[in-house]
Coordinates of C-alpha atoms and ligand atoms in Angstrom, one line a residue:
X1 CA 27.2 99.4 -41.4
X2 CA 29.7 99.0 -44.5
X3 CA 32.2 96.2 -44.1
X4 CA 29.8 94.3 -42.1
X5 CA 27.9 91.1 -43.5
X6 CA 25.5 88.9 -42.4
X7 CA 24.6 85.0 -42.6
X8 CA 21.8 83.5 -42.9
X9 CA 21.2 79.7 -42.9
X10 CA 18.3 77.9 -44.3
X11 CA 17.9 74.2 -43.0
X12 CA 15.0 73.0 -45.7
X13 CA 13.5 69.7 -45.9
X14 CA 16.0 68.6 -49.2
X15 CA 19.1 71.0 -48.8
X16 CA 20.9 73.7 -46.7
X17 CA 21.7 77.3 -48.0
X18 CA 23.8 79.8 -46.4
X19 CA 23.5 83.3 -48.1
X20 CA 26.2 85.8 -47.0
X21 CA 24.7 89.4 -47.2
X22 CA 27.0 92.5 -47.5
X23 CA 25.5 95.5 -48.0
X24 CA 27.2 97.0 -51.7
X25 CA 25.8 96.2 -54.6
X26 CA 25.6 92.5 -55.4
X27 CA 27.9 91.6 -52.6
X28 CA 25.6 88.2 -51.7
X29 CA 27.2 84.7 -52.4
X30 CA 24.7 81.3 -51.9
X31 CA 25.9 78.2 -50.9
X32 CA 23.6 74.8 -51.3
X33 CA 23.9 71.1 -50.6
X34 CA 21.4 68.5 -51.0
X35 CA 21.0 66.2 -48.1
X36 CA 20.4 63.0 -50.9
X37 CA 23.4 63.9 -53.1
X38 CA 26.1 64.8 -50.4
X39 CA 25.1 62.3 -47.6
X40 CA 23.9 59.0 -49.6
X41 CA 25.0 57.2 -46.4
X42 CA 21.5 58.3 -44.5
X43 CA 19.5 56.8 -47.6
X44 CA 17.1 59.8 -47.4
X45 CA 14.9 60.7 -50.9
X46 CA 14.2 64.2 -51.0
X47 CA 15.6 65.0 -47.2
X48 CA 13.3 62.4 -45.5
X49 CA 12.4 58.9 -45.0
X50 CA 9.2 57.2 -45.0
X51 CA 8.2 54.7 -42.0
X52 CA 6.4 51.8 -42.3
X53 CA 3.3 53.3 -40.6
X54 CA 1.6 55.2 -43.0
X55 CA 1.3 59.2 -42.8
X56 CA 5.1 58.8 -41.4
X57 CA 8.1 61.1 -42.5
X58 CA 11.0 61.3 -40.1
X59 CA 14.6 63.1 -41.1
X60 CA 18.0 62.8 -39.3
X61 CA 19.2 65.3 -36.8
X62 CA 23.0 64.2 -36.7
X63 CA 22.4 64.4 -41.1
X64 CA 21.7 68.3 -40.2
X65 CA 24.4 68.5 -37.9
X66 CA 26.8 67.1 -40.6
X67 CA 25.0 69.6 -43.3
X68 CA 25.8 72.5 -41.3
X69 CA 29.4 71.3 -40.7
X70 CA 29.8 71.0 -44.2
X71 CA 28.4 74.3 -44.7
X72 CA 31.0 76.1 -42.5
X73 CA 33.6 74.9 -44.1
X74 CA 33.1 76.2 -47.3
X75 CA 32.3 79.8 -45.6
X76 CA 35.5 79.2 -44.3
X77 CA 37.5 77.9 -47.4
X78 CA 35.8 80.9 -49.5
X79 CA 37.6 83.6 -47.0
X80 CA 34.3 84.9 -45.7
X81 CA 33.5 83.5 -42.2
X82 CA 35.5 85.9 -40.4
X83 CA 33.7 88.8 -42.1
X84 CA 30.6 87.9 -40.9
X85 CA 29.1 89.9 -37.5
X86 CA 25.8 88.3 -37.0
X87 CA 23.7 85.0 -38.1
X88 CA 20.1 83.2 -38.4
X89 CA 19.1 80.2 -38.7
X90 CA 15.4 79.5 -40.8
X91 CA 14.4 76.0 -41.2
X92 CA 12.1 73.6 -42.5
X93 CA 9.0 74.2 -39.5
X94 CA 7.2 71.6 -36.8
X95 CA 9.9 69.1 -37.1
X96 CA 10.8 68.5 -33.5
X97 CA 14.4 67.2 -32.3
X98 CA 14.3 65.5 -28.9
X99 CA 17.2 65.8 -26.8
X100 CA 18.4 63.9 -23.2
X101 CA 19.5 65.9 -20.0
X102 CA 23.4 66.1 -21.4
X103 CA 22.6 67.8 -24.5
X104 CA 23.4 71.2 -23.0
X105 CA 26.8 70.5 -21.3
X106 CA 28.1 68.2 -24.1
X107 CA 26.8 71.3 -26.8
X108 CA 28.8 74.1 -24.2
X109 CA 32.4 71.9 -24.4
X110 CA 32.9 70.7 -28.0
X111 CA 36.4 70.3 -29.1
X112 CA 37.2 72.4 -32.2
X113 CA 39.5 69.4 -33.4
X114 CA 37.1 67.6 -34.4
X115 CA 33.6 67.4 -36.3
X116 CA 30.4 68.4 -34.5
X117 CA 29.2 64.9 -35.9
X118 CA 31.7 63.2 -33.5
X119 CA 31.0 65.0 -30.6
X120 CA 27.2 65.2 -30.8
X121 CA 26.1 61.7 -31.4
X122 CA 24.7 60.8 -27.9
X123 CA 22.9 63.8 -27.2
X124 CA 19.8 62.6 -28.6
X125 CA 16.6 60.8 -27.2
X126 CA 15.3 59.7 -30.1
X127 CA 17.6 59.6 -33.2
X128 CA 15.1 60.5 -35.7
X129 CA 12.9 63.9 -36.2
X130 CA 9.4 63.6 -37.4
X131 CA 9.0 66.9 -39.7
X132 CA 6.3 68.6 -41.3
X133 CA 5.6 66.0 -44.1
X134 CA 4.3 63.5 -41.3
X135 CA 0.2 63.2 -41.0
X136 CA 0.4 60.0 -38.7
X137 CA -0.9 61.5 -36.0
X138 CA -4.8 61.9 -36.7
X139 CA -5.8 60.1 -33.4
X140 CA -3.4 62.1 -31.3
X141 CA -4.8 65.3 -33.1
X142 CA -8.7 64.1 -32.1
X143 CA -7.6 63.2 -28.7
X144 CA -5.9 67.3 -28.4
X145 CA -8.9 68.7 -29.7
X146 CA -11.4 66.8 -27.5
X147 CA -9.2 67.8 -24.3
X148 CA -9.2 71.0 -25.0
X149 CA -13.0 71.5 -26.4
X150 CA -13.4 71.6 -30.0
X151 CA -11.9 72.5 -33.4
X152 CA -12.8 76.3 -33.2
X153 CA -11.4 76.3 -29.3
X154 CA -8.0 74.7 -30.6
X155 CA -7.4 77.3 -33.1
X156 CA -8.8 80.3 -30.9
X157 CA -5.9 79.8 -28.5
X158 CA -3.1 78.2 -30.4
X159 CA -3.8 80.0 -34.1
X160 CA -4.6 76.5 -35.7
X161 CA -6.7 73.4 -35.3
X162 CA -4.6 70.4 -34.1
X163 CA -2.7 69.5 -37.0
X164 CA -1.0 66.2 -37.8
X165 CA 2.3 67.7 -38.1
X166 CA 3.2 69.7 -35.7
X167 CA 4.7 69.5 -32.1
X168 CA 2.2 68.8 -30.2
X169 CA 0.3 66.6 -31.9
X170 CA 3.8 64.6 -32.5
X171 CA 5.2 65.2 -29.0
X172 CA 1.7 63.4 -27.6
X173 CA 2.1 60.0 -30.6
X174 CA 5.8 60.1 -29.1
X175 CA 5.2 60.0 -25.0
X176 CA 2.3 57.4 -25.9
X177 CA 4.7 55.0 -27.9
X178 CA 7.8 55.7 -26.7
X179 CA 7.1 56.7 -22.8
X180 CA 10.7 56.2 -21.5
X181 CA 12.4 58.0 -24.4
X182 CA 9.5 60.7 -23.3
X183 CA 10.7 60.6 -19.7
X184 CA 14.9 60.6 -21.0
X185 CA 14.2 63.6 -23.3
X186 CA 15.3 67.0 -21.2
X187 CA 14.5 69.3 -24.0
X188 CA 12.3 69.2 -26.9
X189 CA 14.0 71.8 -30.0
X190 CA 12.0 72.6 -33.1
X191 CA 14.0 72.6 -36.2
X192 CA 15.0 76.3 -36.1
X193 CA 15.9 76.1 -32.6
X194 CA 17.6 73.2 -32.8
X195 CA 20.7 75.0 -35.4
X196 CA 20.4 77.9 -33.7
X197 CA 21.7 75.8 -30.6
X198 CA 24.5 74.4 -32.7
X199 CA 25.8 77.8 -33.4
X200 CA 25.3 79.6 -30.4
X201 CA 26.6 75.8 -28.3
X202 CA 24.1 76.0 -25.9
X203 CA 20.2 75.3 -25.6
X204 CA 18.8 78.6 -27.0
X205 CA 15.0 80.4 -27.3
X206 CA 12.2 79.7 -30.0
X207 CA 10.9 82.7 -31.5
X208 CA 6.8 82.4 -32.5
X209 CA 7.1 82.4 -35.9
X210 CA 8.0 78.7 -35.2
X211 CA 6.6 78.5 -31.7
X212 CA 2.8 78.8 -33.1
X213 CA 3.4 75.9 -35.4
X214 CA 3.1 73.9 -32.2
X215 CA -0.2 73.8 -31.0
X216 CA 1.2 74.7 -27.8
X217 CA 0.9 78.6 -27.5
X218 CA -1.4 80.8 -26.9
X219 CA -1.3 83.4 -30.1
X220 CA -2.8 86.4 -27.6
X221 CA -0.5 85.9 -25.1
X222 CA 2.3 85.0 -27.1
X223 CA 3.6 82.5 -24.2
X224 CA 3.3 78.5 -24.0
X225 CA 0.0 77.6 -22.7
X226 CA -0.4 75.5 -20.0
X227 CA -3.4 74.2 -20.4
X228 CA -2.2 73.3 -24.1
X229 CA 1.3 71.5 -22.8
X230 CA -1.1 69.5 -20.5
X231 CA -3.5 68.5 -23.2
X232 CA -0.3 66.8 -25.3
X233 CA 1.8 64.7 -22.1
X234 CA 2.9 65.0 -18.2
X235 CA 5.7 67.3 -17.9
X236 CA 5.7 69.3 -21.3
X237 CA 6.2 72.5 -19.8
X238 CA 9.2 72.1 -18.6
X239 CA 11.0 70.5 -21.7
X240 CA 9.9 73.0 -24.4
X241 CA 12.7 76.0 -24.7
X242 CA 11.5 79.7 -24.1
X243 CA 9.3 81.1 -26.5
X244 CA 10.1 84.6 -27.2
X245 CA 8.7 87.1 -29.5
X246 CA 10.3 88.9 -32.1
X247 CA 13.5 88.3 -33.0
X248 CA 16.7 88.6 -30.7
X249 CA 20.4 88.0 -30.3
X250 CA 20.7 84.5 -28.4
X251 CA 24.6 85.2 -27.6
X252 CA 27.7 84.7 -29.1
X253 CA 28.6 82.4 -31.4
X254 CA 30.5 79.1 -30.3
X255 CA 33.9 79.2 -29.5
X256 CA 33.9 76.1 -31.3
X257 CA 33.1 77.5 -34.3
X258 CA 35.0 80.7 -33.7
X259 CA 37.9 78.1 -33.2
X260 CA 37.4 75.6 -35.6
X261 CA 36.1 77.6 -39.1
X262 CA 37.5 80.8 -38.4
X263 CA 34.8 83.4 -37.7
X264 CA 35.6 86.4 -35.2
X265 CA 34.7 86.2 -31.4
X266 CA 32.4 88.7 -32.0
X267 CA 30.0 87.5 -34.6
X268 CA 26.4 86.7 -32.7
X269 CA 23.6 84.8 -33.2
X270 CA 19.8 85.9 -33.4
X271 CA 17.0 83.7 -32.7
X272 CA 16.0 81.4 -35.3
X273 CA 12.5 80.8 -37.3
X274 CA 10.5 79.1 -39.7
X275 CA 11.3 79.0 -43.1
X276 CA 7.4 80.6 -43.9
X277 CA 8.7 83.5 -41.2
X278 CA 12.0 84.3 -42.7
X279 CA 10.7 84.2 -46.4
X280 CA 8.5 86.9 -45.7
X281 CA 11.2 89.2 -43.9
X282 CA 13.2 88.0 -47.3
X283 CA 10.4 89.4 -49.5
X284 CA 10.2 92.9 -47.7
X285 CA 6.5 92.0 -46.4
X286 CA 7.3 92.6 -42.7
X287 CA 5.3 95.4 -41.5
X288 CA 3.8 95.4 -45.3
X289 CA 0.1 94.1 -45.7
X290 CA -0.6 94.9 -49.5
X291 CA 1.4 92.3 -51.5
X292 CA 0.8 88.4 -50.5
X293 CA 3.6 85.6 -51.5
X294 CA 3.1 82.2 -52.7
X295 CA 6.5 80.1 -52.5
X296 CA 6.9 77.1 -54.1
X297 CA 9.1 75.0 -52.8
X298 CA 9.1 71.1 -51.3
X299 CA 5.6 72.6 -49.8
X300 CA 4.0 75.6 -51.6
X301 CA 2.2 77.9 -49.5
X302 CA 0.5 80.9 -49.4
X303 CA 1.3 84.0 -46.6
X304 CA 0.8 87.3 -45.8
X305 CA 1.8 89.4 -42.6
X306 CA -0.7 90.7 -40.2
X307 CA -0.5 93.5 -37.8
X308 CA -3.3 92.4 -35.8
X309 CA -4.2 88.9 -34.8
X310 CA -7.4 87.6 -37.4
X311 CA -10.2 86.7 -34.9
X312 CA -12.4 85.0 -37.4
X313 CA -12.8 81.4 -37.0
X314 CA -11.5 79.3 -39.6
X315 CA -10.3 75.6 -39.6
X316 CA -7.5 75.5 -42.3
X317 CA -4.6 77.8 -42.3
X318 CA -2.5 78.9 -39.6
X319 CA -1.3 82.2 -37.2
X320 CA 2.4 82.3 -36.8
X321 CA 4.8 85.3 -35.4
X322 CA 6.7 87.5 -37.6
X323 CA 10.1 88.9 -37.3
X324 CA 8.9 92.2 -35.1
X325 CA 6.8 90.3 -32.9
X326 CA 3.1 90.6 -34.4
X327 CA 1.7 88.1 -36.8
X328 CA 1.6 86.4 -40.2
X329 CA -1.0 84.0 -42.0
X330 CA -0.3 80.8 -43.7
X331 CA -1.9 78.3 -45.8
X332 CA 0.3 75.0 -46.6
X333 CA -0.3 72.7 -49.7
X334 CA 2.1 69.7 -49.5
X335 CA 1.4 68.8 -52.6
X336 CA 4.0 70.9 -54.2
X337 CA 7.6 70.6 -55.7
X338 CA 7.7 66.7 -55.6
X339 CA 4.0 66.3 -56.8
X340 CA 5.7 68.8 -59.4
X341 CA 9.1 66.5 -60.1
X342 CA 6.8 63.3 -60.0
X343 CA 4.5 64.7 -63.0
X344 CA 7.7 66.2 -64.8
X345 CA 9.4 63.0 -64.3
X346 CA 5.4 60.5 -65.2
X347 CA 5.7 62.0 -68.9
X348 CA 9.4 61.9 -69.3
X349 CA 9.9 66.2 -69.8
X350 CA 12.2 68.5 -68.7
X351 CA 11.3 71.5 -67.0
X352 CA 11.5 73.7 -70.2
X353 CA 9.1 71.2 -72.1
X354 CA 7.2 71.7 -68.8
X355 CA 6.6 75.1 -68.7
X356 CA 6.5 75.3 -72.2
X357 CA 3.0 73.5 -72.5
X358 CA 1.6 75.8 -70.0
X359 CA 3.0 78.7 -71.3
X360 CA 1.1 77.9 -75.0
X361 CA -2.1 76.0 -73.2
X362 CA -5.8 77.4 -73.9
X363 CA -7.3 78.9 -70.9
X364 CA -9.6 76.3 -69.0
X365 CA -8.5 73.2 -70.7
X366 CA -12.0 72.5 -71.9
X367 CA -13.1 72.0 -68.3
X368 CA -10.7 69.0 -67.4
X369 CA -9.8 69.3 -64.1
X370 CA -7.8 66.9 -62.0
X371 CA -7.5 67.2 -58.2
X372 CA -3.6 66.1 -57.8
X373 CA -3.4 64.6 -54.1
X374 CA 0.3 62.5 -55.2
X375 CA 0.6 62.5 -51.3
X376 CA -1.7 63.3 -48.5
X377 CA -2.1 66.6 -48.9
X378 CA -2.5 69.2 -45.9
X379 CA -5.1 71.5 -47.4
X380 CA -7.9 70.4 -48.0
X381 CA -7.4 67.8 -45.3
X382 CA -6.7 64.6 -47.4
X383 CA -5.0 61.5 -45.4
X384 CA -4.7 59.2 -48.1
X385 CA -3.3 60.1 -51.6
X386 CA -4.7 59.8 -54.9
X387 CA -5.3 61.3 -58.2
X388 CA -9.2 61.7 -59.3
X389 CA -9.7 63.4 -62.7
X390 CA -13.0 64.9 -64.0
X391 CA -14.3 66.3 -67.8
X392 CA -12.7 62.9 -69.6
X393 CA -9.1 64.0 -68.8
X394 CA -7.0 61.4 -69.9
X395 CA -3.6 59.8 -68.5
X396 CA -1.9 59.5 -71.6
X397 CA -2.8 63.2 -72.8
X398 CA 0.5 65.4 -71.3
X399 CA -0.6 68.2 -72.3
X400 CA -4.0 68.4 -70.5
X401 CA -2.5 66.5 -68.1
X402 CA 0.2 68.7 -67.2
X403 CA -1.9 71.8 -67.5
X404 CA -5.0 70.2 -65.4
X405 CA -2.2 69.7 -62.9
X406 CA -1.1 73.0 -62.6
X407 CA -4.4 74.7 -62.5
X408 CA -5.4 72.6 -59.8
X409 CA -2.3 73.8 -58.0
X410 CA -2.9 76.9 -58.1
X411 CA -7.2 77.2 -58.1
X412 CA -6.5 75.1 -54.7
X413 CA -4.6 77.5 -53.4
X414 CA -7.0 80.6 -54.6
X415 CA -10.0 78.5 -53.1
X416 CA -8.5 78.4 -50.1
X417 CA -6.8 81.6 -49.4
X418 CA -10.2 83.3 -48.9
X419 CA -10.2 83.5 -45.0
X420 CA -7.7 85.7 -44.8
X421 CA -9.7 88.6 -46.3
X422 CA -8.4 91.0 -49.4
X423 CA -6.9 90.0 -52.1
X424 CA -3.5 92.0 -52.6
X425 CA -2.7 93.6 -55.7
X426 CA 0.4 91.9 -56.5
X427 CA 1.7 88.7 -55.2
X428 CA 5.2 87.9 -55.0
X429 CA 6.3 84.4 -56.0
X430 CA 9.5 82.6 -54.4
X431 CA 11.4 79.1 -54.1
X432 CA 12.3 76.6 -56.7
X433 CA 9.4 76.4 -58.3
X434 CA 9.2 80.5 -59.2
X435 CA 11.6 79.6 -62.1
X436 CA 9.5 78.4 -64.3
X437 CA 7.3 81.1 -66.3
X438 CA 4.4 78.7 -67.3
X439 CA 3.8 78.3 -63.7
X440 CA 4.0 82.0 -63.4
X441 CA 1.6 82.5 -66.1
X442 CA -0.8 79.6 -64.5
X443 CA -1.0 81.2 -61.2
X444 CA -1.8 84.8 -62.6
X445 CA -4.1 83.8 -64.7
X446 CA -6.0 82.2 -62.3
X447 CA -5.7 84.5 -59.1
X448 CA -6.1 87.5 -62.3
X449 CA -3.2 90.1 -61.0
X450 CA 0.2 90.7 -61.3
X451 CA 2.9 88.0 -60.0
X452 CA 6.0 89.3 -59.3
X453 CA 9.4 87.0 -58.6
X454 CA 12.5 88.0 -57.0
X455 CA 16.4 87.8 -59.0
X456 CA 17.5 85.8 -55.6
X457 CA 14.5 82.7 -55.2
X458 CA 15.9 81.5 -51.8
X459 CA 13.9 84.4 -49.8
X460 CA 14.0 82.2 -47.2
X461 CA 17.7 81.8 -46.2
X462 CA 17.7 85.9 -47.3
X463 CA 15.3 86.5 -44.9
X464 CA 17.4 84.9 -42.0
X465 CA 20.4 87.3 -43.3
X466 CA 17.8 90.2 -43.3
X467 CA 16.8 89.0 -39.8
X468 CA 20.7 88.6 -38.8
X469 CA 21.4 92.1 -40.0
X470 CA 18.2 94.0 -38.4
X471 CA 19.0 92.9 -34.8
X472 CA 22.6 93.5 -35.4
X473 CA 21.7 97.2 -36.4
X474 CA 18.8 97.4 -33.7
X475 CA 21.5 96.5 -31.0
X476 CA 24.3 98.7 -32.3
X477 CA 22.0 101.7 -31.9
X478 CA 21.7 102.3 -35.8
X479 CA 18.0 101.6 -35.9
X480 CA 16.8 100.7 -39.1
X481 CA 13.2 99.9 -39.9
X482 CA 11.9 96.9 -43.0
X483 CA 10.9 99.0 -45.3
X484 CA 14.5 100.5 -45.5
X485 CA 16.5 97.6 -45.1
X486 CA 14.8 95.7 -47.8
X487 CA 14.7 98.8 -50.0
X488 CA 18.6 99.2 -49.5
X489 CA 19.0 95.5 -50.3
X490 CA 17.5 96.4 -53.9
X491 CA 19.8 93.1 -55.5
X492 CA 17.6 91.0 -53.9
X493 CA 14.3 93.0 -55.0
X494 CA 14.5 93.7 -58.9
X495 CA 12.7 90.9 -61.0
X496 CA 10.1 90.8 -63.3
X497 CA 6.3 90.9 -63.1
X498 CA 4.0 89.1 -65.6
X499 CA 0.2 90.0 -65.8
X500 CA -2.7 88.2 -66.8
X501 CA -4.6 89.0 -69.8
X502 CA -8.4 89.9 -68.7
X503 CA -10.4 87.8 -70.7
X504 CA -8.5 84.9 -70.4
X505 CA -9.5 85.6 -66.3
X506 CA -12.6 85.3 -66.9
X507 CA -12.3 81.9 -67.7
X508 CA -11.2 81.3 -64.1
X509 CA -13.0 83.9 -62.3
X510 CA -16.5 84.5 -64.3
X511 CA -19.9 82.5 -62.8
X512 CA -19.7 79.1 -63.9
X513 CA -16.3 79.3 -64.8
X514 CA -13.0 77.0 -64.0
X515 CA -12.6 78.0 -60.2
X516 CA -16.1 77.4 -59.4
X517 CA -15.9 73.8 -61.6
X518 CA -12.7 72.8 -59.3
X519 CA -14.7 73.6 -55.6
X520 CA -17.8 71.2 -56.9
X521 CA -15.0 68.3 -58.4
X522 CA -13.4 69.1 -54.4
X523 CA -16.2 68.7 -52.9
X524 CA -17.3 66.0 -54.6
X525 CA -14.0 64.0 -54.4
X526 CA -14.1 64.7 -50.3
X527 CA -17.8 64.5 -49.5
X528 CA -19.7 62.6 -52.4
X529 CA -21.9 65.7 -52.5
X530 CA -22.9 67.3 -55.7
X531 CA -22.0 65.4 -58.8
X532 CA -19.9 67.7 -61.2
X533 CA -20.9 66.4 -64.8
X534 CA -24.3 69.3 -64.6
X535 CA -21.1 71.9 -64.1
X536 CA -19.1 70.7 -66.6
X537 CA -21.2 70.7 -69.7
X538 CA -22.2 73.8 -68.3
X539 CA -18.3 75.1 -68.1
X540 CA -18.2 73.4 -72.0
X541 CA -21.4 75.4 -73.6
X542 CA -20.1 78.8 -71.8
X543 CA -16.5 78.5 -72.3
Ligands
XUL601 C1 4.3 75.2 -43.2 C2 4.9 73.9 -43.5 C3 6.0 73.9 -44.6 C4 7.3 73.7 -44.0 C5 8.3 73.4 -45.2 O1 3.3 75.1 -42.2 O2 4.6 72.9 -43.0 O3 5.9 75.0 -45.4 O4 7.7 74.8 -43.3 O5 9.6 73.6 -44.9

């Protein structure tokens, strides 16, 4: 498959990145713009904008539209778009784009002389997108899970409880506000699907590695379910694009864009998917249960791939598809990169100074521990934001400061990764975030193995080219399985693995120690049970 390369297209909450994949040594270029910097004219901070009801985060669709413009022409200006055979799309998940009933003609006849931007403008219902960072829909989430019978019922069909930001819940807060903008709207696109229509120029299929982040589908079935659509408003059914598992060529690409930037007639478009999805096809976990990733990016979360559905009952975390059609597990903390710039930016330090004072701090910060909800954070549950510090950790300190924050990052996210049953033996770290070594060192100390990061941190806009260039082989006949086409891609795979030292895991791990201190503060903080000053002088005298 020489000569052939792949695109793959990450829409995430602050930026896009394309990565163009060819398959010799080092022949991968990235390409990034940020939605605040390159389109000031939206207003957005950080991708998004915050409404006046609280819990509400909305984006712009025609601001993504203009993004992947922008995008194609540099593909097109650096020489490669005609090289490229096949694309995917990953994006930002459960943002939902609602379209009227000419969105599909108007997408089929765009004129290549001017801007999608131009052209696309009136195919919306509703001008804004309400995306994952949203948690305004509590009521809408209690109303879903008394229709349908209870927390446990919710997540034993659809793979999660009702959860504020997803489709469903969002979809119901929309008919109920905005019924005739409900009634206009022909199709309802998640994120992923939504670019994938751009490219393709026609209303295309959801795969379920975004499709479970609905609430909508039933995870055993792996098709909408009825009884779910019902439970959100009248009609749902019919508005909601296929849901198809695994992924698949969608069709051709555009003549539009074949036209207008330059790429061959030929080139084809796969189905697109979450961001969580695609990073784990770009970290080589598809069909590959032993290592477990932690990205840290404008979320951080915390997934693993599944080849049979997990049965147990749980009520945080979530089921979604994975690139051959079986499954993946996901915790989501939303606390992560901008709780990150927001304490970087509190104490006036740049990222080296940052990383820096964790790389030098003393294991367990003589049992300070803060719990850093800077906005409402998704797991644990917590609707309203706000700091709470324990063990006489004080503001003006940085140093404990920063390093309580950390910890609490990443003891939150061993707390709650539990459900999904063994711990792996290496865990591979991705996204922004992965730069930074003190981190690195933070999180393997705590979780006590091995943490591994990747030369190229965008796995998730890799994983789309991964995706792109598997169904491309698949369909030419060349069959080709993960493990070999992540092997082959080895660029993409050296990096450098840092280990904890053992007794300075013990100080997180041991009975009594940090990680047991951090549940009781939780608990405390969320249910006024168990006061943790006992555990904390405790914590002192032992460690
Ligand atoms: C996952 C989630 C986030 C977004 C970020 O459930 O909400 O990770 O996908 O882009």
């Amino acid at each position: 498959m020489k000569g052939n390369r792949y695109l793959g297209l990450d829409l995430s909450t602050q930026s896009i990145t394309a990565i163009v994949l060819g398959f010799s040594e080092g022949d991968i270029r990235t390409f990034q713009l940020n939605f605040d910097e390159t389109f000031p004219e939206y207003g957005t901070s950080g991708g998004v904008f915050f409404g006046k009801e609280p819990g509400m985060v909305h984006s712009y669709p025609l601001m993504w539209i203009e993004a992947l413009d922008a995008v194609m022409s540099m593909l097109r200006n650096e020489g490669l778009a005609s090289s490229i055979s096949c694309m995917g799309v990953s994006a930002q998940q459960h943002g939902t784009v609602y379209l009227n009933s000419m969105a599909s003609s108007i997408l089929g006849r765009l004129d290549p002389a001017l801007s999608m931007k131009e052209q696309l403008e009136g195919i919306f219902s509703r001008d804004t997108s309400p995306v994952w960072m949203d948690s305004s829909t509590r009521r809408e989430c209690e109303e879903i899970t008394d229709i349908l019978g209870g927390k446990i019922k919710v997540a034993e069909l659809t793979g999660s409880v009702a959860t504020e930001r997803f489709a469903g819940p969002q979809i119901r807060k929309f008919w109920k506000e905005e019924p005739l903008a409900y009634k206009q709207t022909g199709h309802i696109a998640l994120v992923s699907s939504f670019v994938t229509s751009l490219l393709a120029g026609k209303l295309v299929p959801v795969d379920t590695g975004d499709g479970f982040g609905t609430n909508l589908a039933d995870v055993r079935t792996c098709k909408w379910s009825e009884r779910a659509a019902n439970s959100v408003a009248p009609d749902l059914a019919k508005k909601l694009p296929f849901l198809v598992k695994g992924d698949k060529i969608v069709g051709s690409l555009s003549e539009y864009l074949v036209k207008r930037y330059g790429f061959s007639p030929e080139t084809t478009v796969i189905t697109g998917s979450g961001d969580n999805p695609s990073s784990l096809a770009g970290l080589g976990m598809v069909e590959n249960e032993n290592i477990k990733a932690i990205s840290l990016g404008t979320s951080d979360t915390y997934f693993g791939y599944q080849s049979e559905l997990i049965r147990k009952e749980r009520s945080e975390g979530h089921i979604f598809g994975a690139a051959d059609g079986r499954y993946m597990f996901l915790l989501c903390f939303s606390n992560g990169s901008l709780a990150r710039e927001g304490v970087k930016k509190k104490y006036g330090l740049s990222w080296e100074d940052f990383s820096d004072i964790l790389e030098m701090s003393r294991p367990g910060n003589s049992g300070r521990i803060m719990l850093p909800w800077f906005l409402p954070e998704i797991t644990p549950l917590v609707l309203e934001k706000g700091i709470h510090t324990f063990g006489g950790l004080e503001e003006n300190d940085v140093q404990a400061s920063v390093q309580a924050f950390a910890e609490a990052q990443a003891m939150s996210m061993f707390i709650h990764s539990q459900w999904p049953g063994a711990r792996p033996a290496e865990i591979v770290v991705t996204a922004g975030g992965s730069r930074n070594r003190g981190l690195l060192k933070v999180i393997s100390r705590v979780f006590g193995i091995g943490v591994r990061t990747l030369e190229i941190s965008d796995s998730a806009a890799l994983g789309a080219a991964l995706r792109a260039a598997k169904c491309h082989m698949d369909s030419g006949k060349g069959l080709v399985s993960w493990a070999e086409l992540t092997k082959d891609f080895s660029t993409a795979r050296k990096g450098n693995l840092i280990l904890p030292d053992p007794e300075e895991v013990k100080v997180y791990q041991s009975e009594g120690g940090l990680i047991n201190l951090y549940r009781i503060c939780e608990r405390w903080a969320l249910s006024g049970e168990g006061n943790p000053e006992e555990a904390i002088s405790h914590f002192r005298k032992k460690f």
